[in-house]
Amino acid sequence: MDANITFTVNGRQRTLRTDPARALLDVLREDLELTGTKYGCGEGRCGSCTVLIDGRRTYSCRTTAGEAAGRTITTIEGLASGERLHPVQEAFLAENAFQCGYCTPGMILSTVALLAENPNPTDAQIVAWLNRDLCRCCGYPNILNAVRRAARSR
Amino acid sequence: MTTETAESALDYEEPIDRVSFNFELTRRQFVQVLGAGLLIASFDAPVDGAQGRGGGGRSVAARLHIARDGTITVLTGKVEGGQGARAQITQAAAEELRVAPSRINLIMADTSLVPDDGITAGSRTTPATLPAVRQGAAAARMLLVDLAARSWSVEPSQIELRDGMAFHAPTGRRQSYADLASSDQGTQAFAAAAPTSVSVTPVSQWKVMGVSFPRPNRRDLVTGAHKYPSDIVRPGMLYGRVLRPPSYGARLVDVDLTPARAVEGVVAVRDGSFVGVAAPNTFLAQKALEAVAKTARWEPAPHPNSSQVYDYLRSRANVPGNPFAAELSAAATSLRQTYHVAYVQHAPMETRAAVAEWADGLLTVWTASQNPFGVRGELMQAFRLGADRVRVIIPVCRGSRMCPNWTSNC
């Protein structure tokens, strides 16, 4: 049963008419053409689908469009300001914290959420937070360096 | 010509029907896509016994194109999956052509355009493909020197190439690669086979290779701009789901597609044991699939179960004798242990996906795979099409981690 759903994505208000039971991930990728957020497991266990909802880390594969109504959503596409990248994006570039890059949007948003809550995380805290983000190219060392670098740059 | 290459011997035991096909470079295709200019076609000499999996016999493969506006396009059948093939092939071509890497436009893994450099696996790109790229680029360099020398009526040895320009030091004259590619002599859409003796740049003179080089599309990775195979969207595209059997080789006895077709916008097809649905979005496709799955009756094929599989394999394995039997019996102490390891599936983060588009009798497929020409061969077989009717494009994709992703998704 379709309904009108309104939310703010990357600073822009969007209204869609769709089934509220659809995953937010699917709506972002298929209806709004924001393919930066990725499908990895569909169970909220890999971090590929990470977005920020009202600034908090959220797994969009386990969030319905209906649940996102009225909220403020940030995807990877919404981090940069025009040509100016977000400091976390810059940190990932500086540390070459990617190989295939598929996990990278999720890793970056997860890091943004971490540093918003805890600007000076210890290594143990970083690992505990990012344990929910999987990389299968074994990029973890560089990713950890990127998070440390991003924390230092604040 | 052997059909088993170094790559396949190393990594892949899967029983795949190798399709031998014969692909021909068409002049028209190149002029359409890349424009007029210089096209360097060379026999890619096998290095270390590895050879492109092109099927029967050698073929003339185009490696490099210099357009009249100076745009340099390099072509490779290798795939970028995060391991750095794009960067290193770009560096290699830039080095030999005496240009900055940013001047190289590298087209990868588009079967309509690129040579078959074989499967991307076994760390073969560096020892096998890079030499072929360097030879092609060095051949282009020799051709540019030759064109400049003839245009100025001077000895080729007096010509130096630097930053996309040809210089004649004694007279101070210069021409750009664009000039040379546009010249009367340069206007040939096909070069003959590259000269057999081509000298690549020695290590001691490297300026671009051997230097740390940032990954070309890195910004797109951190901004989410990069389109993986599962991000490709085509006009009028539907989202598909396949009805999977409960076990390998099961036969579909009966299924009712009407519940799927009752979902708005859904297309459902059956072909033997294959059932697929497609819908305007994945949510509807999944709904349709679940409706169909409820009606499906399967006849399973007999298989050993997880606890039986070890004995099953052992009884059928051809286990050679222990080559260390003598050492073992001479040892002071010997230990013996048996380990049973469960099947481990490669699981890159990107789920397996493909986009297939039919237009004017031509099938184009975007997918993540290490073997674009292998995928093309299988599609040709499956749909009984010639090589000129199937185009496979492997975008920069998820690391496959030594997992040959064959054609099933397409």
Coordinates of C-alpha atoms in Angstrom, one line a residue:
Chain A
M1 CA 0.0 0.0 0.0
D2 CA 1.8 3.1 -1.2
A3 CA 2.0 6.3 0.9
N4 CA 3.6 9.7 0.6
I5 CA 6.8 9.8 2.5
T6 CA 8.9 13.0 3.1
F7 CA 12.4 13.2 4.4
T8 CA 15.5 15.3 4.0
V9 CA 18.4 13.7 2.2
N10 CA 21.7 15.5 2.0
G11 CA 20.1 18.8 2.8
R12 CA 17.3 18.5 0.3
Q13 CA 13.7 17.7 1.2
R14 CA 12.4 14.8 -0.9
T15 CA 8.9 13.4 -1.1
L16 CA 8.2 10.0 -2.6
R17 CA 5.1 7.9 -3.1
T18 CA 6.0 4.3 -2.3
D19 CA 5.4 1.4 -0.1
P20 CA 6.6 2.4 3.4
A21 CA 7.8 -1.2 4.0
R22 CA 10.5 -0.8 1.4
A23 CA 14.1 -0.6 2.8
L24 CA 15.5 2.9 3.0
L25 CA 18.5 1.5 1.2
D26 CA 16.5 0.5 -1.8
V27 CA 14.7 3.8 -1.9
L28 CA 18.0 5.7 -1.8
R29 CA 19.6 3.6 -4.5
E30 CA 16.6 3.0 -6.8
D31 CA 14.3 6.0 -6.4
L32 CA 16.8 8.8 -5.6
E33 CA 19.7 7.4 -7.6
L34 CA 22.1 7.7 -4.7
T35 CA 24.0 4.6 -5.3
G36 CA 26.9 5.5 -3.0
T37 CA 25.2 3.5 -0.2
K38 CA 25.8 -0.1 -0.8
Y39 CA 24.0 -3.4 -0.3
G40 CA 26.3 -5.9 1.4
C41 CA 24.3 -8.3 3.5
G42 CA 20.8 -7.0 3.9
E43 CA 21.0 -7.8 7.6
G44 CA 22.7 -4.8 9.0
R45 CA 25.8 -6.8 9.8
C46 CA 28.4 -5.6 7.4
G47 CA 28.1 -1.8 7.5
S48 CA 28.0 -1.3 3.7
C49 CA 24.6 0.3 3.9
T50 CA 25.5 2.8 6.6
V51 CA 23.9 6.2 6.5
L52 CA 23.4 8.9 9.2
I53 CA 19.9 9.5 10.4
D54 CA 19.7 12.7 12.5
G55 CA 23.5 12.3 12.8
R56 CA 23.4 8.8 14.2
R57 CA 24.9 5.7 12.4
T58 CA 22.0 3.7 10.9
Y59 CA 21.9 0.6 8.8
S60 CA 19.6 1.6 5.9
C61 CA 19.0 -2.0 4.9
R62 CA 17.2 -2.6 8.1
T63 CA 15.4 0.7 8.2
T64 CA 12.2 1.1 6.3
A65 CA 11.2 4.1 4.3
G66 CA 8.3 4.6 6.7
E67 CA 10.7 4.7 9.6
A68 CA 12.8 7.3 7.9
A69 CA 9.8 9.7 7.3
G70 CA 10.4 13.2 8.7
R71 CA 14.0 12.5 9.5
T72 CA 17.3 14.0 8.2
I73 CA 19.4 11.5 6.3
T74 CA 23.0 11.9 5.2
T75 CA 24.6 9.6 2.7
I76 CA 28.1 9.4 1.4
E77 CA 27.2 11.8 -1.4
G78 CA 26.2 14.4 1.2
L79 CA 29.5 14.7 3.0
A80 CA 31.5 16.9 0.7
S81 CA 30.6 20.6 0.2
G82 CA 30.9 21.0 -3.5
E83 CA 34.5 20.3 -4.3
R84 CA 35.6 20.4 -0.7
L85 CA 35.8 16.9 0.8
H86 CA 34.9 16.2 4.4
P87 CA 38.0 15.7 6.7
V88 CA 37.2 12.0 7.0
Q89 CA 37.2 11.6 3.2
E90 CA 40.5 13.5 3.1
A91 CA 41.9 11.2 5.7
F92 CA 40.9 8.1 3.8
L93 CA 42.5 9.5 0.7
A94 CA 45.7 10.4 2.5
E95 CA 46.0 6.9 4.0
N96 CA 45.0 5.0 0.8
A97 CA 42.4 3.3 3.0
F98 CA 40.7 1.3 0.3
Q99 CA 41.3 -1.4 -2.3
C100 CA 38.1 -2.2 -4.2
G101 CA 36.4 0.6 -2.3
Y102 CA 33.1 -1.1 -1.8
C103 CA 33.1 -0.9 2.0
T104 CA 34.5 2.7 1.8
P105 CA 31.3 4.7 2.0
G106 CA 30.1 2.7 5.0
M107 CA 33.5 3.0 6.7
I108 CA 33.6 6.7 6.1
L109 CA 30.1 7.4 7.5
S110 CA 30.7 5.1 10.4
T111 CA 33.9 7.1 11.2
V112 CA 32.0 10.4 10.9
A113 CA 29.4 9.0 13.4
L114 CA 32.2 7.8 15.8
L115 CA 34.0 11.1 15.8
A116 CA 30.8 13.0 16.4
E117 CA 30.2 11.0 19.5
N118 CA 33.8 10.6 20.6
P119 CA 36.3 13.1 19.1
N120 CA 39.3 11.4 20.6
P121 CA 38.8 7.7 20.5
T122 CA 41.4 5.2 21.7
D123 CA 42.5 2.5 19.3
A124 CA 40.3 0.1 21.3
Q125 CA 37.3 2.3 20.9
I126 CA 37.9 2.7 17.2
V127 CA 38.1 -1.0 16.7
A128 CA 35.0 -1.6 18.9
W129 CA 33.0 0.9 16.9
L130 CA 34.2 -0.2 13.4
N131 CA 33.8 -3.9 14.3
R132 CA 30.5 -3.6 12.6
D133 CA 32.1 -2.6 9.3
L134 CA 33.5 -5.3 7.2
C135 CA 36.2 -5.1 4.5
R136 CA 37.0 -8.2 2.5
C137 CA 40.0 -6.7 0.8
C138 CA 41.8 -6.7 4.1
G139 CA 42.2 -3.0 4.1
Y140 CA 41.8 -2.7 7.9
P141 CA 45.3 -1.4 8.7
N142 CA 45.0 1.6 6.4
I143 CA 41.4 2.2 7.4
L144 CA 42.5 2.4 11.1
N145 CA 45.2 4.8 10.1
A146 CA 42.7 6.9 8.3
V147 CA 40.4 7.0 11.4
R148 CA 43.3 8.0 13.6
R149 CA 44.4 10.6 11.2
A150 CA 40.8 12.0 11.0
A151 CA 40.6 12.2 14.7
R152 CA 43.9 14.1 14.9
S153 CA 42.9 16.5 12.3
R154 CA 39.9 17.8 14.2
Chain B
M1 CA 48.0 -23.6 -29.0
T2 CA 47.3 -25.0 -25.6
T3 CA 44.0 -24.2 -23.9
E4 CA 45.5 -24.5 -20.4
T5 CA 47.5 -21.5 -19.4
A6 CA 49.6 -20.7 -16.4
E7 CA 46.6 -19.0 -14.8
S8 CA 44.2 -21.9 -15.1
A9 CA 46.7 -24.4 -13.9
L10 CA 47.4 -22.3 -10.8
D11 CA 43.9 -21.5 -9.6
Y12 CA 41.0 -22.9 -11.4
E13 CA 39.8 -26.5 -11.3
E14 CA 36.2 -25.7 -12.1
P15 CA 34.8 -27.8 -14.9
I16 CA 34.0 -25.1 -17.5
D17 CA 33.3 -25.7 -21.1
R18 CA 35.9 -23.6 -22.8
V19 CA 34.5 -21.9 -25.8
S20 CA 36.9 -21.2 -28.5
F21 CA 35.9 -18.2 -30.4
N22 CA 37.4 -16.1 -33.0
F23 CA 37.2 -12.4 -32.5
E24 CA 38.0 -9.9 -35.2
L25 CA 38.9 -6.3 -34.8
T26 CA 36.7 -4.2 -37.0
R27 CA 38.0 -1.0 -38.3
R28 CA 34.6 0.5 -38.2
Q29 CA 34.2 -0.1 -34.5
F30 CA 37.4 1.6 -33.7
V31 CA 36.9 4.6 -35.9
Q32 CA 33.4 5.0 -34.4
V33 CA 34.4 4.8 -30.8
L34 CA 37.9 6.2 -30.8
G35 CA 38.0 8.3 -33.9
A36 CA 40.6 8.4 -36.6
G37 CA 44.3 8.4 -35.7
L38 CA 47.0 5.9 -35.0
L39 CA 46.0 2.4 -33.9
I40 CA 48.8 0.3 -32.7
A41 CA 48.1 -3.4 -33.2
S42 CA 50.6 -5.9 -32.0
F43 CA 50.9 -9.6 -31.6
D44 CA 51.0 -9.8 -27.8
A45 CA 53.9 -12.2 -27.4
P46 CA 53.4 -14.7 -24.5
V47 CA 55.6 -14.1 -21.6
D48 CA 56.3 -16.9 -19.2
G49 CA 54.0 -19.1 -21.2
A50 CA 51.0 -17.1 -20.3
Q51 CA 48.8 -16.0 -23.1
G52 CA 45.5 -14.3 -23.4
R53 CA 42.6 -16.7 -23.3
G54 CA 41.5 -15.8 -26.7
G55 CA 40.6 -19.3 -27.9
G56 CA 42.0 -20.5 -31.1
G57 CA 45.3 -19.1 -32.4
R58 CA 46.8 -15.7 -32.0
S59 CA 45.1 -12.7 -33.1
V60 CA 46.1 -9.2 -33.8
A61 CA 45.0 -7.2 -30.8
A62 CA 44.9 -3.5 -30.7
R63 CA 46.7 -2.1 -27.7
L64 CA 46.9 1.6 -28.1
H65 CA 45.3 4.4 -30.0
I66 CA 46.5 8.0 -30.5
A67 CA 43.7 10.3 -31.7
R68 CA 44.1 13.3 -33.9
D69 CA 43.7 15.5 -30.9
G70 CA 46.5 13.7 -29.1
T71 CA 44.2 11.7 -26.8
I72 CA 46.0 8.5 -25.9
T73 CA 43.8 5.5 -25.3
V74 CA 45.3 2.2 -24.0
L75 CA 43.4 -1.0 -24.1
T76 CA 43.5 -4.0 -21.8
G77 CA 41.4 -7.0 -21.0
K78 CA 42.5 -6.9 -17.4
V79 CA 40.1 -6.0 -14.7
E80 CA 40.5 -3.6 -11.8
G81 CA 39.2 -5.0 -8.6
G82 CA 41.1 -2.9 -6.1
Q83 CA 44.4 -4.7 -6.7
G84 CA 45.9 -1.8 -8.7
A85 CA 45.9 -3.0 -12.3
R86 CA 44.6 0.3 -13.6
A87 CA 47.3 2.2 -11.9
Q88 CA 50.2 0.0 -13.0
I89 CA 49.0 -0.3 -16.6
T90 CA 48.6 3.4 -16.8
Q91 CA 52.1 3.9 -15.4
A92 CA 53.6 1.4 -17.8
A93 CA 52.0 3.1 -20.9
A94 CA 52.9 6.6 -19.6
E95 CA 56.5 5.6 -19.1
E96 CA 57.0 4.2 -22.6
L97 CA 55.1 7.0 -24.3
R98 CA 57.0 9.7 -22.4
V99 CA 53.8 11.4 -21.1
A100 CA 52.4 12.1 -17.6
P101 CA 50.1 9.3 -16.4
S102 CA 47.2 11.8 -16.5
R103 CA 47.5 11.8 -20.3
I104 CA 46.6 8.1 -20.5
N105 CA 43.0 7.1 -21.0
L106 CA 42.9 3.4 -20.1
I107 CA 39.9 1.3 -21.2
M108 CA 39.7 -1.9 -19.3
A109 CA 37.7 -5.1 -19.8
D110 CA 35.3 -4.1 -22.5
T111 CA 35.2 -7.0 -24.8
S112 CA 34.2 -4.9 -27.8
L113 CA 37.3 -2.8 -27.6
V114 CA 40.1 -4.5 -25.7
P115 CA 42.4 -7.4 -26.4
D116 CA 42.0 -10.6 -24.5
D117 CA 44.7 -10.4 -21.8
G118 CA 43.4 -13.5 -20.1
I119 CA 41.7 -13.8 -16.8
T120 CA 42.8 -11.4 -14.1
A121 CA 44.2 -13.8 -11.5
G122 CA 47.3 -15.4 -10.1
S123 CA 49.2 -12.1 -10.0
R124 CA 49.8 -12.4 -13.7
T125 CA 49.1 -8.8 -14.7
T126 CA 52.6 -7.6 -13.6
P127 CA 54.7 -10.4 -15.3
A128 CA 52.5 -10.9 -18.4
T129 CA 50.3 -8.0 -19.3
L130 CA 52.6 -5.2 -18.3
P131 CA 55.3 -6.3 -20.8
A132 CA 52.7 -6.5 -23.5
V133 CA 51.5 -3.0 -22.7
R134 CA 55.0 -1.7 -22.6
Q135 CA 55.8 -3.3 -25.9
G136 CA 52.7 -1.8 -27.5
A137 CA 53.5 1.6 -26.1
A138 CA 57.2 1.4 -27.1
A139 CA 56.1 0.4 -30.6
A140 CA 53.9 3.5 -30.6
R141 CA 56.9 5.6 -29.5
M142 CA 59.0 4.2 -32.3
L143 CA 56.2 5.0 -34.8
L144 CA 56.0 8.6 -33.5
V145 CA 59.7 9.0 -33.8
D146 CA 59.6 7.6 -37.3
L147 CA 56.8 9.9 -38.3
A148 CA 58.5 12.9 -36.9
A149 CA 61.8 12.0 -38.6
R150 CA 60.2 11.5 -41.9
S151 CA 58.2 14.8 -41.6
W152 CA 61.4 16.7 -41.0
S153 CA 63.6 14.5 -43.2
V154 CA 66.1 13.9 -40.4
E155 CA 67.5 10.8 -38.7
P156 CA 65.2 9.1 -36.1
S157 CA 68.1 9.1 -33.7
Q158 CA 67.9 12.8 -33.6
I159 CA 64.3 12.8 -32.3
E160 CA 63.5 12.9 -28.6
L161 CA 60.0 12.4 -27.2
R162 CA 59.1 14.3 -24.0
D163 CA 55.7 15.1 -22.4
G164 CA 53.7 14.4 -25.5
M165 CA 56.0 16.2 -27.9
A166 CA 58.6 15.2 -30.5
F167 CA 61.7 17.4 -30.5
H168 CA 64.5 17.8 -33.0
A169 CA 67.2 19.4 -30.9
P170 CA 69.6 20.5 -33.7
T171 CA 66.9 22.6 -35.3
G172 CA 64.6 23.3 -32.4
R173 CA 61.6 22.0 -34.2
R174 CA 58.8 20.3 -32.3
Q175 CA 55.5 18.5 -33.0
S176 CA 52.9 17.2 -30.7
Y177 CA 51.6 13.7 -30.8
A178 CA 48.4 15.2 -32.0
D179 CA 50.2 16.8 -34.9
L180 CA 51.9 13.5 -35.8
A181 CA 48.6 11.5 -35.5
S182 CA 46.9 14.0 -37.8
S183 CA 49.6 14.1 -40.4
D184 CA 49.1 12.5 -43.8
Q185 CA 51.4 9.6 -42.9
G186 CA 49.8 9.3 -39.5
T187 CA 46.3 8.9 -40.8
Q188 CA 46.1 5.2 -40.8
A189 CA 43.4 3.4 -38.9
F190 CA 45.5 0.2 -38.6
A191 CA 49.2 -0.2 -38.1
A192 CA 50.8 -3.4 -39.3
A193 CA 51.9 -5.8 -36.6
A194 CA 54.3 -4.0 -34.3
P195 CA 58.0 -4.3 -35.1
T196 CA 59.3 -7.5 -33.5
S197 CA 62.2 -5.8 -31.9
V198 CA 60.9 -3.1 -29.6
S199 CA 63.0 -1.8 -26.8
V200 CA 61.3 -1.0 -23.6
T201 CA 62.7 1.6 -21.2
P202 CA 65.3 0.1 -18.9
V203 CA 64.7 0.3 -15.2
S204 CA 67.6 2.7 -14.6
Q205 CA 65.8 5.3 -16.8
W206 CA 62.3 4.9 -15.3
K207 CA 60.6 8.2 -14.4
V208 CA 57.0 7.1 -14.0
M209 CA 57.3 3.4 -13.2
G210 CA 58.8 2.5 -9.8
V211 CA 57.4 5.7 -8.4
S212 CA 54.4 5.7 -6.0
F213 CA 51.4 6.6 -8.0
P214 CA 48.0 7.5 -6.5
R215 CA 45.1 5.3 -7.6
P216 CA 43.4 7.1 -10.5
N217 CA 39.8 6.9 -9.3
R218 CA 40.4 7.3 -5.6
R219 CA 38.3 10.4 -5.2
D220 CA 35.3 8.6 -6.7
L221 CA 35.7 5.9 -4.1
V222 CA 35.5 8.2 -1.1
T223 CA 32.6 10.3 -2.5
G224 CA 30.4 7.3 -3.6
A225 CA 30.6 8.5 -7.1
H226 CA 32.1 5.4 -8.5
K227 CA 29.6 3.0 -10.2
Y228 CA 30.2 -0.6 -9.4
P229 CA 28.4 -3.2 -11.5
S230 CA 25.6 -3.3 -9.0
D231 CA 25.2 0.4 -9.4
I232 CA 24.7 0.4 -13.1
V233 CA 21.3 1.7 -14.2
R234 CA 20.0 1.5 -17.8
P235 CA 16.9 3.1 -19.3
G236 CA 13.8 1.0 -18.7
M237 CA 15.8 -1.3 -16.4
L238 CA 14.0 -3.9 -14.3
Y239 CA 15.4 -5.6 -11.2
G240 CA 15.6 -9.3 -11.3
R241 CA 15.5 -12.2 -8.9
V242 CA 16.3 -15.8 -9.7
L243 CA 14.5 -18.7 -8.1
R244 CA 17.3 -20.8 -6.6
P245 CA 17.0 -24.5 -6.2
P246 CA 17.1 -26.0 -2.7
S247 CA 20.3 -27.9 -3.6
Y248 CA 22.7 -28.2 -6.5
G249 CA 21.3 -29.8 -9.6
A250 CA 17.7 -30.1 -8.3
R251 CA 15.1 -30.3 -11.0
L252 CA 12.1 -28.0 -11.0
V253 CA 9.1 -30.3 -11.3
D254 CA 6.3 -27.7 -11.1
V255 CA 5.9 -24.0 -10.5
D256 CA 3.1 -21.5 -10.9
L257 CA 4.1 -18.1 -12.2
T258 CA 0.7 -16.5 -11.9
P259 CA 1.2 -15.2 -8.3
A260 CA 4.3 -13.3 -9.6
R261 CA 2.6 -11.9 -12.6
A262 CA -0.2 -10.7 -10.2
V263 CA 2.3 -8.2 -8.7
E264 CA 2.2 -5.0 -10.7
G265 CA 4.9 -4.5 -13.3
V266 CA 6.4 -8.0 -12.8
V267 CA 7.7 -10.1 -15.6
A268 CA 8.2 -13.8 -14.9
V269 CA 9.9 -16.4 -17.1
R270 CA 10.5 -20.1 -16.9
D271 CA 13.0 -22.1 -19.0
G272 CA 13.3 -25.7 -17.7
S273 CA 14.5 -25.5 -14.1
F274 CA 15.3 -21.8 -14.5
V275 CA 12.7 -19.3 -13.1
G276 CA 13.4 -15.6 -13.0
V277 CA 11.3 -12.6 -12.1
A278 CA 11.9 -8.9 -12.9
A279 CA 10.1 -5.9 -11.5
P280 CA 10.4 -2.1 -11.4
N281 CA 12.2 -2.3 -8.0
T282 CA 13.8 -4.9 -5.8
F283 CA 11.1 -4.9 -3.2
L284 CA 8.5 -5.9 -5.8
A285 CA 10.9 -8.4 -7.4
Q286 CA 11.4 -10.0 -4.0
K287 CA 7.6 -10.2 -3.3
A288 CA 7.1 -11.8 -6.7
L289 CA 9.9 -14.3 -6.1
E290 CA 8.5 -15.3 -2.7
A291 CA 5.1 -15.8 -4.2
V292 CA 6.5 -18.1 -6.9
A293 CA 8.8 -20.0 -4.5
K294 CA 5.9 -21.1 -2.5
T295 CA 4.5 -22.9 -5.5
A296 CA 7.7 -24.6 -6.6
R297 CA 8.2 -28.3 -6.3
W298 CA 11.7 -29.6 -6.7
E299 CA 13.2 -33.0 -7.3
P300 CA 16.7 -33.0 -5.6
A301 CA 19.7 -34.6 -7.1
P302 CA 21.5 -37.1 -4.9
H303 CA 24.5 -35.6 -3.0
P304 CA 26.5 -36.6 0.0
N305 CA 25.7 -34.5 3.0
S306 CA 28.2 -32.5 5.0
S307 CA 29.3 -35.4 7.2
Q308 CA 29.6 -37.8 4.3
V309 CA 31.4 -35.5 2.0
Y310 CA 34.9 -36.2 3.3
D311 CA 34.7 -39.9 2.7
Y312 CA 33.0 -39.2 -0.6
L313 CA 35.9 -37.1 -1.8
R314 CA 38.5 -39.4 -0.4
S315 CA 37.1 -42.4 -2.1
R316 CA 37.2 -40.6 -5.4
A317 CA 40.4 -38.6 -5.1
N318 CA 43.4 -39.7 -6.9
V319 CA 45.9 -39.2 -4.1
P320 CA 49.5 -39.5 -5.2
G321 CA 52.0 -41.3 -3.0
N322 CA 53.7 -39.4 -0.3
P323 CA 56.9 -37.9 -1.9
F324 CA 58.4 -37.7 1.5
A325 CA 57.9 -41.3 2.5
A326 CA 61.6 -42.0 2.8
E327 CA 62.2 -39.0 5.0
L328 CA 59.2 -39.9 7.1
S329 CA 60.4 -43.4 7.8
A330 CA 63.9 -42.1 8.6
A331 CA 62.6 -39.5 11.0
A332 CA 63.2 -39.8 14.7
T333 CA 59.6 -38.9 15.4
S334 CA 56.7 -38.6 13.0
L335 CA 53.3 -37.2 13.7
R336 CA 50.1 -37.7 11.8
Q337 CA 46.9 -35.7 11.9
T338 CA 43.8 -35.3 9.8
Y339 CA 41.9 -32.0 9.4
H340 CA 38.5 -31.6 7.9
V341 CA 37.9 -28.1 6.6
A342 CA 34.5 -26.9 5.6
Y343 CA 34.0 -25.4 2.2
V344 CA 35.0 -21.7 2.3
Q345 CA 33.2 -19.4 -0.1
H346 CA 34.8 -16.3 -1.5
A347 CA 32.7 -13.4 -0.3
P348 CA 33.6 -10.0 -1.6
M349 CA 31.6 -7.2 -0.1
E350 CA 29.8 -6.5 -3.3
T351 CA 27.1 -9.0 -3.9
R352 CA 27.1 -10.7 -7.3
A353 CA 25.1 -8.8 -9.8
A354 CA 24.9 -8.2 -13.4
V355 CA 23.0 -5.9 -15.8
A356 CA 22.0 -7.2 -19.1
E357 CA 20.6 -5.1 -21.9
W358 CA 19.3 -6.2 -25.3
A359 CA 19.2 -3.6 -28.1
D360 CA 19.1 -4.2 -31.8
G361 CA 20.1 -7.8 -31.4
L362 CA 23.2 -6.9 -29.4
L363 CA 23.5 -8.1 -25.8
T364 CA 25.5 -5.9 -23.5
V365 CA 26.3 -7.1 -20.0
W366 CA 27.9 -5.3 -17.1
T367 CA 29.1 -7.5 -14.3
A368 CA 31.8 -8.1 -11.8
S369 CA 34.1 -10.8 -13.0
Q370 CA 37.7 -11.6 -13.4
N371 CA 37.2 -13.0 -16.9
P372 CA 35.4 -10.8 -19.3
F373 CA 36.1 -12.9 -22.4
G374 CA 35.2 -16.1 -20.5
V375 CA 31.8 -14.5 -19.6
R376 CA 31.4 -13.4 -23.2
G377 CA 32.0 -17.0 -24.4
E378 CA 29.5 -18.4 -22.0
L379 CA 26.8 -15.9 -23.1
M380 CA 27.5 -16.7 -26.7
Q381 CA 26.9 -20.3 -26.0
A382 CA 23.8 -19.7 -23.8
F383 CA 22.1 -17.5 -26.3
R384 CA 23.6 -18.8 -29.5
L385 CA 25.1 -15.6 -30.5
G386 CA 28.3 -14.7 -32.4
A387 CA 31.1 -12.7 -30.7
D388 CA 30.0 -9.6 -32.5
R389 CA 26.6 -9.7 -30.8
V390 CA 27.8 -9.9 -27.2
R391 CA 29.6 -7.2 -25.3
V392 CA 30.8 -7.7 -21.8
I393 CA 32.0 -4.8 -19.7
I394 CA 33.6 -5.2 -16.3
P395 CA 33.5 -1.9 -14.5
V396 CA 36.0 -1.3 -11.7
C397 CA 34.4 -3.7 -9.2
R398 CA 34.7 -5.3 -5.9
G399 CA 37.8 -7.3 -5.2
S400 CA 37.0 -10.8 -6.2
R401 CA 39.7 -12.3 -4.2
M402 CA 40.5 -15.1 -6.5
C403 CA 37.0 -16.0 -7.2
P404 CA 36.1 -16.6 -10.8
N405 CA 32.6 -15.1 -11.1
W406 CA 31.3 -16.8 -14.1
T407 CA 28.3 -16.0 -16.1
S408 CA 25.5 -17.3 -13.9
N409 CA 24.3 -13.8 -12.9
C410 CA 23.9 -12.6 -16.4

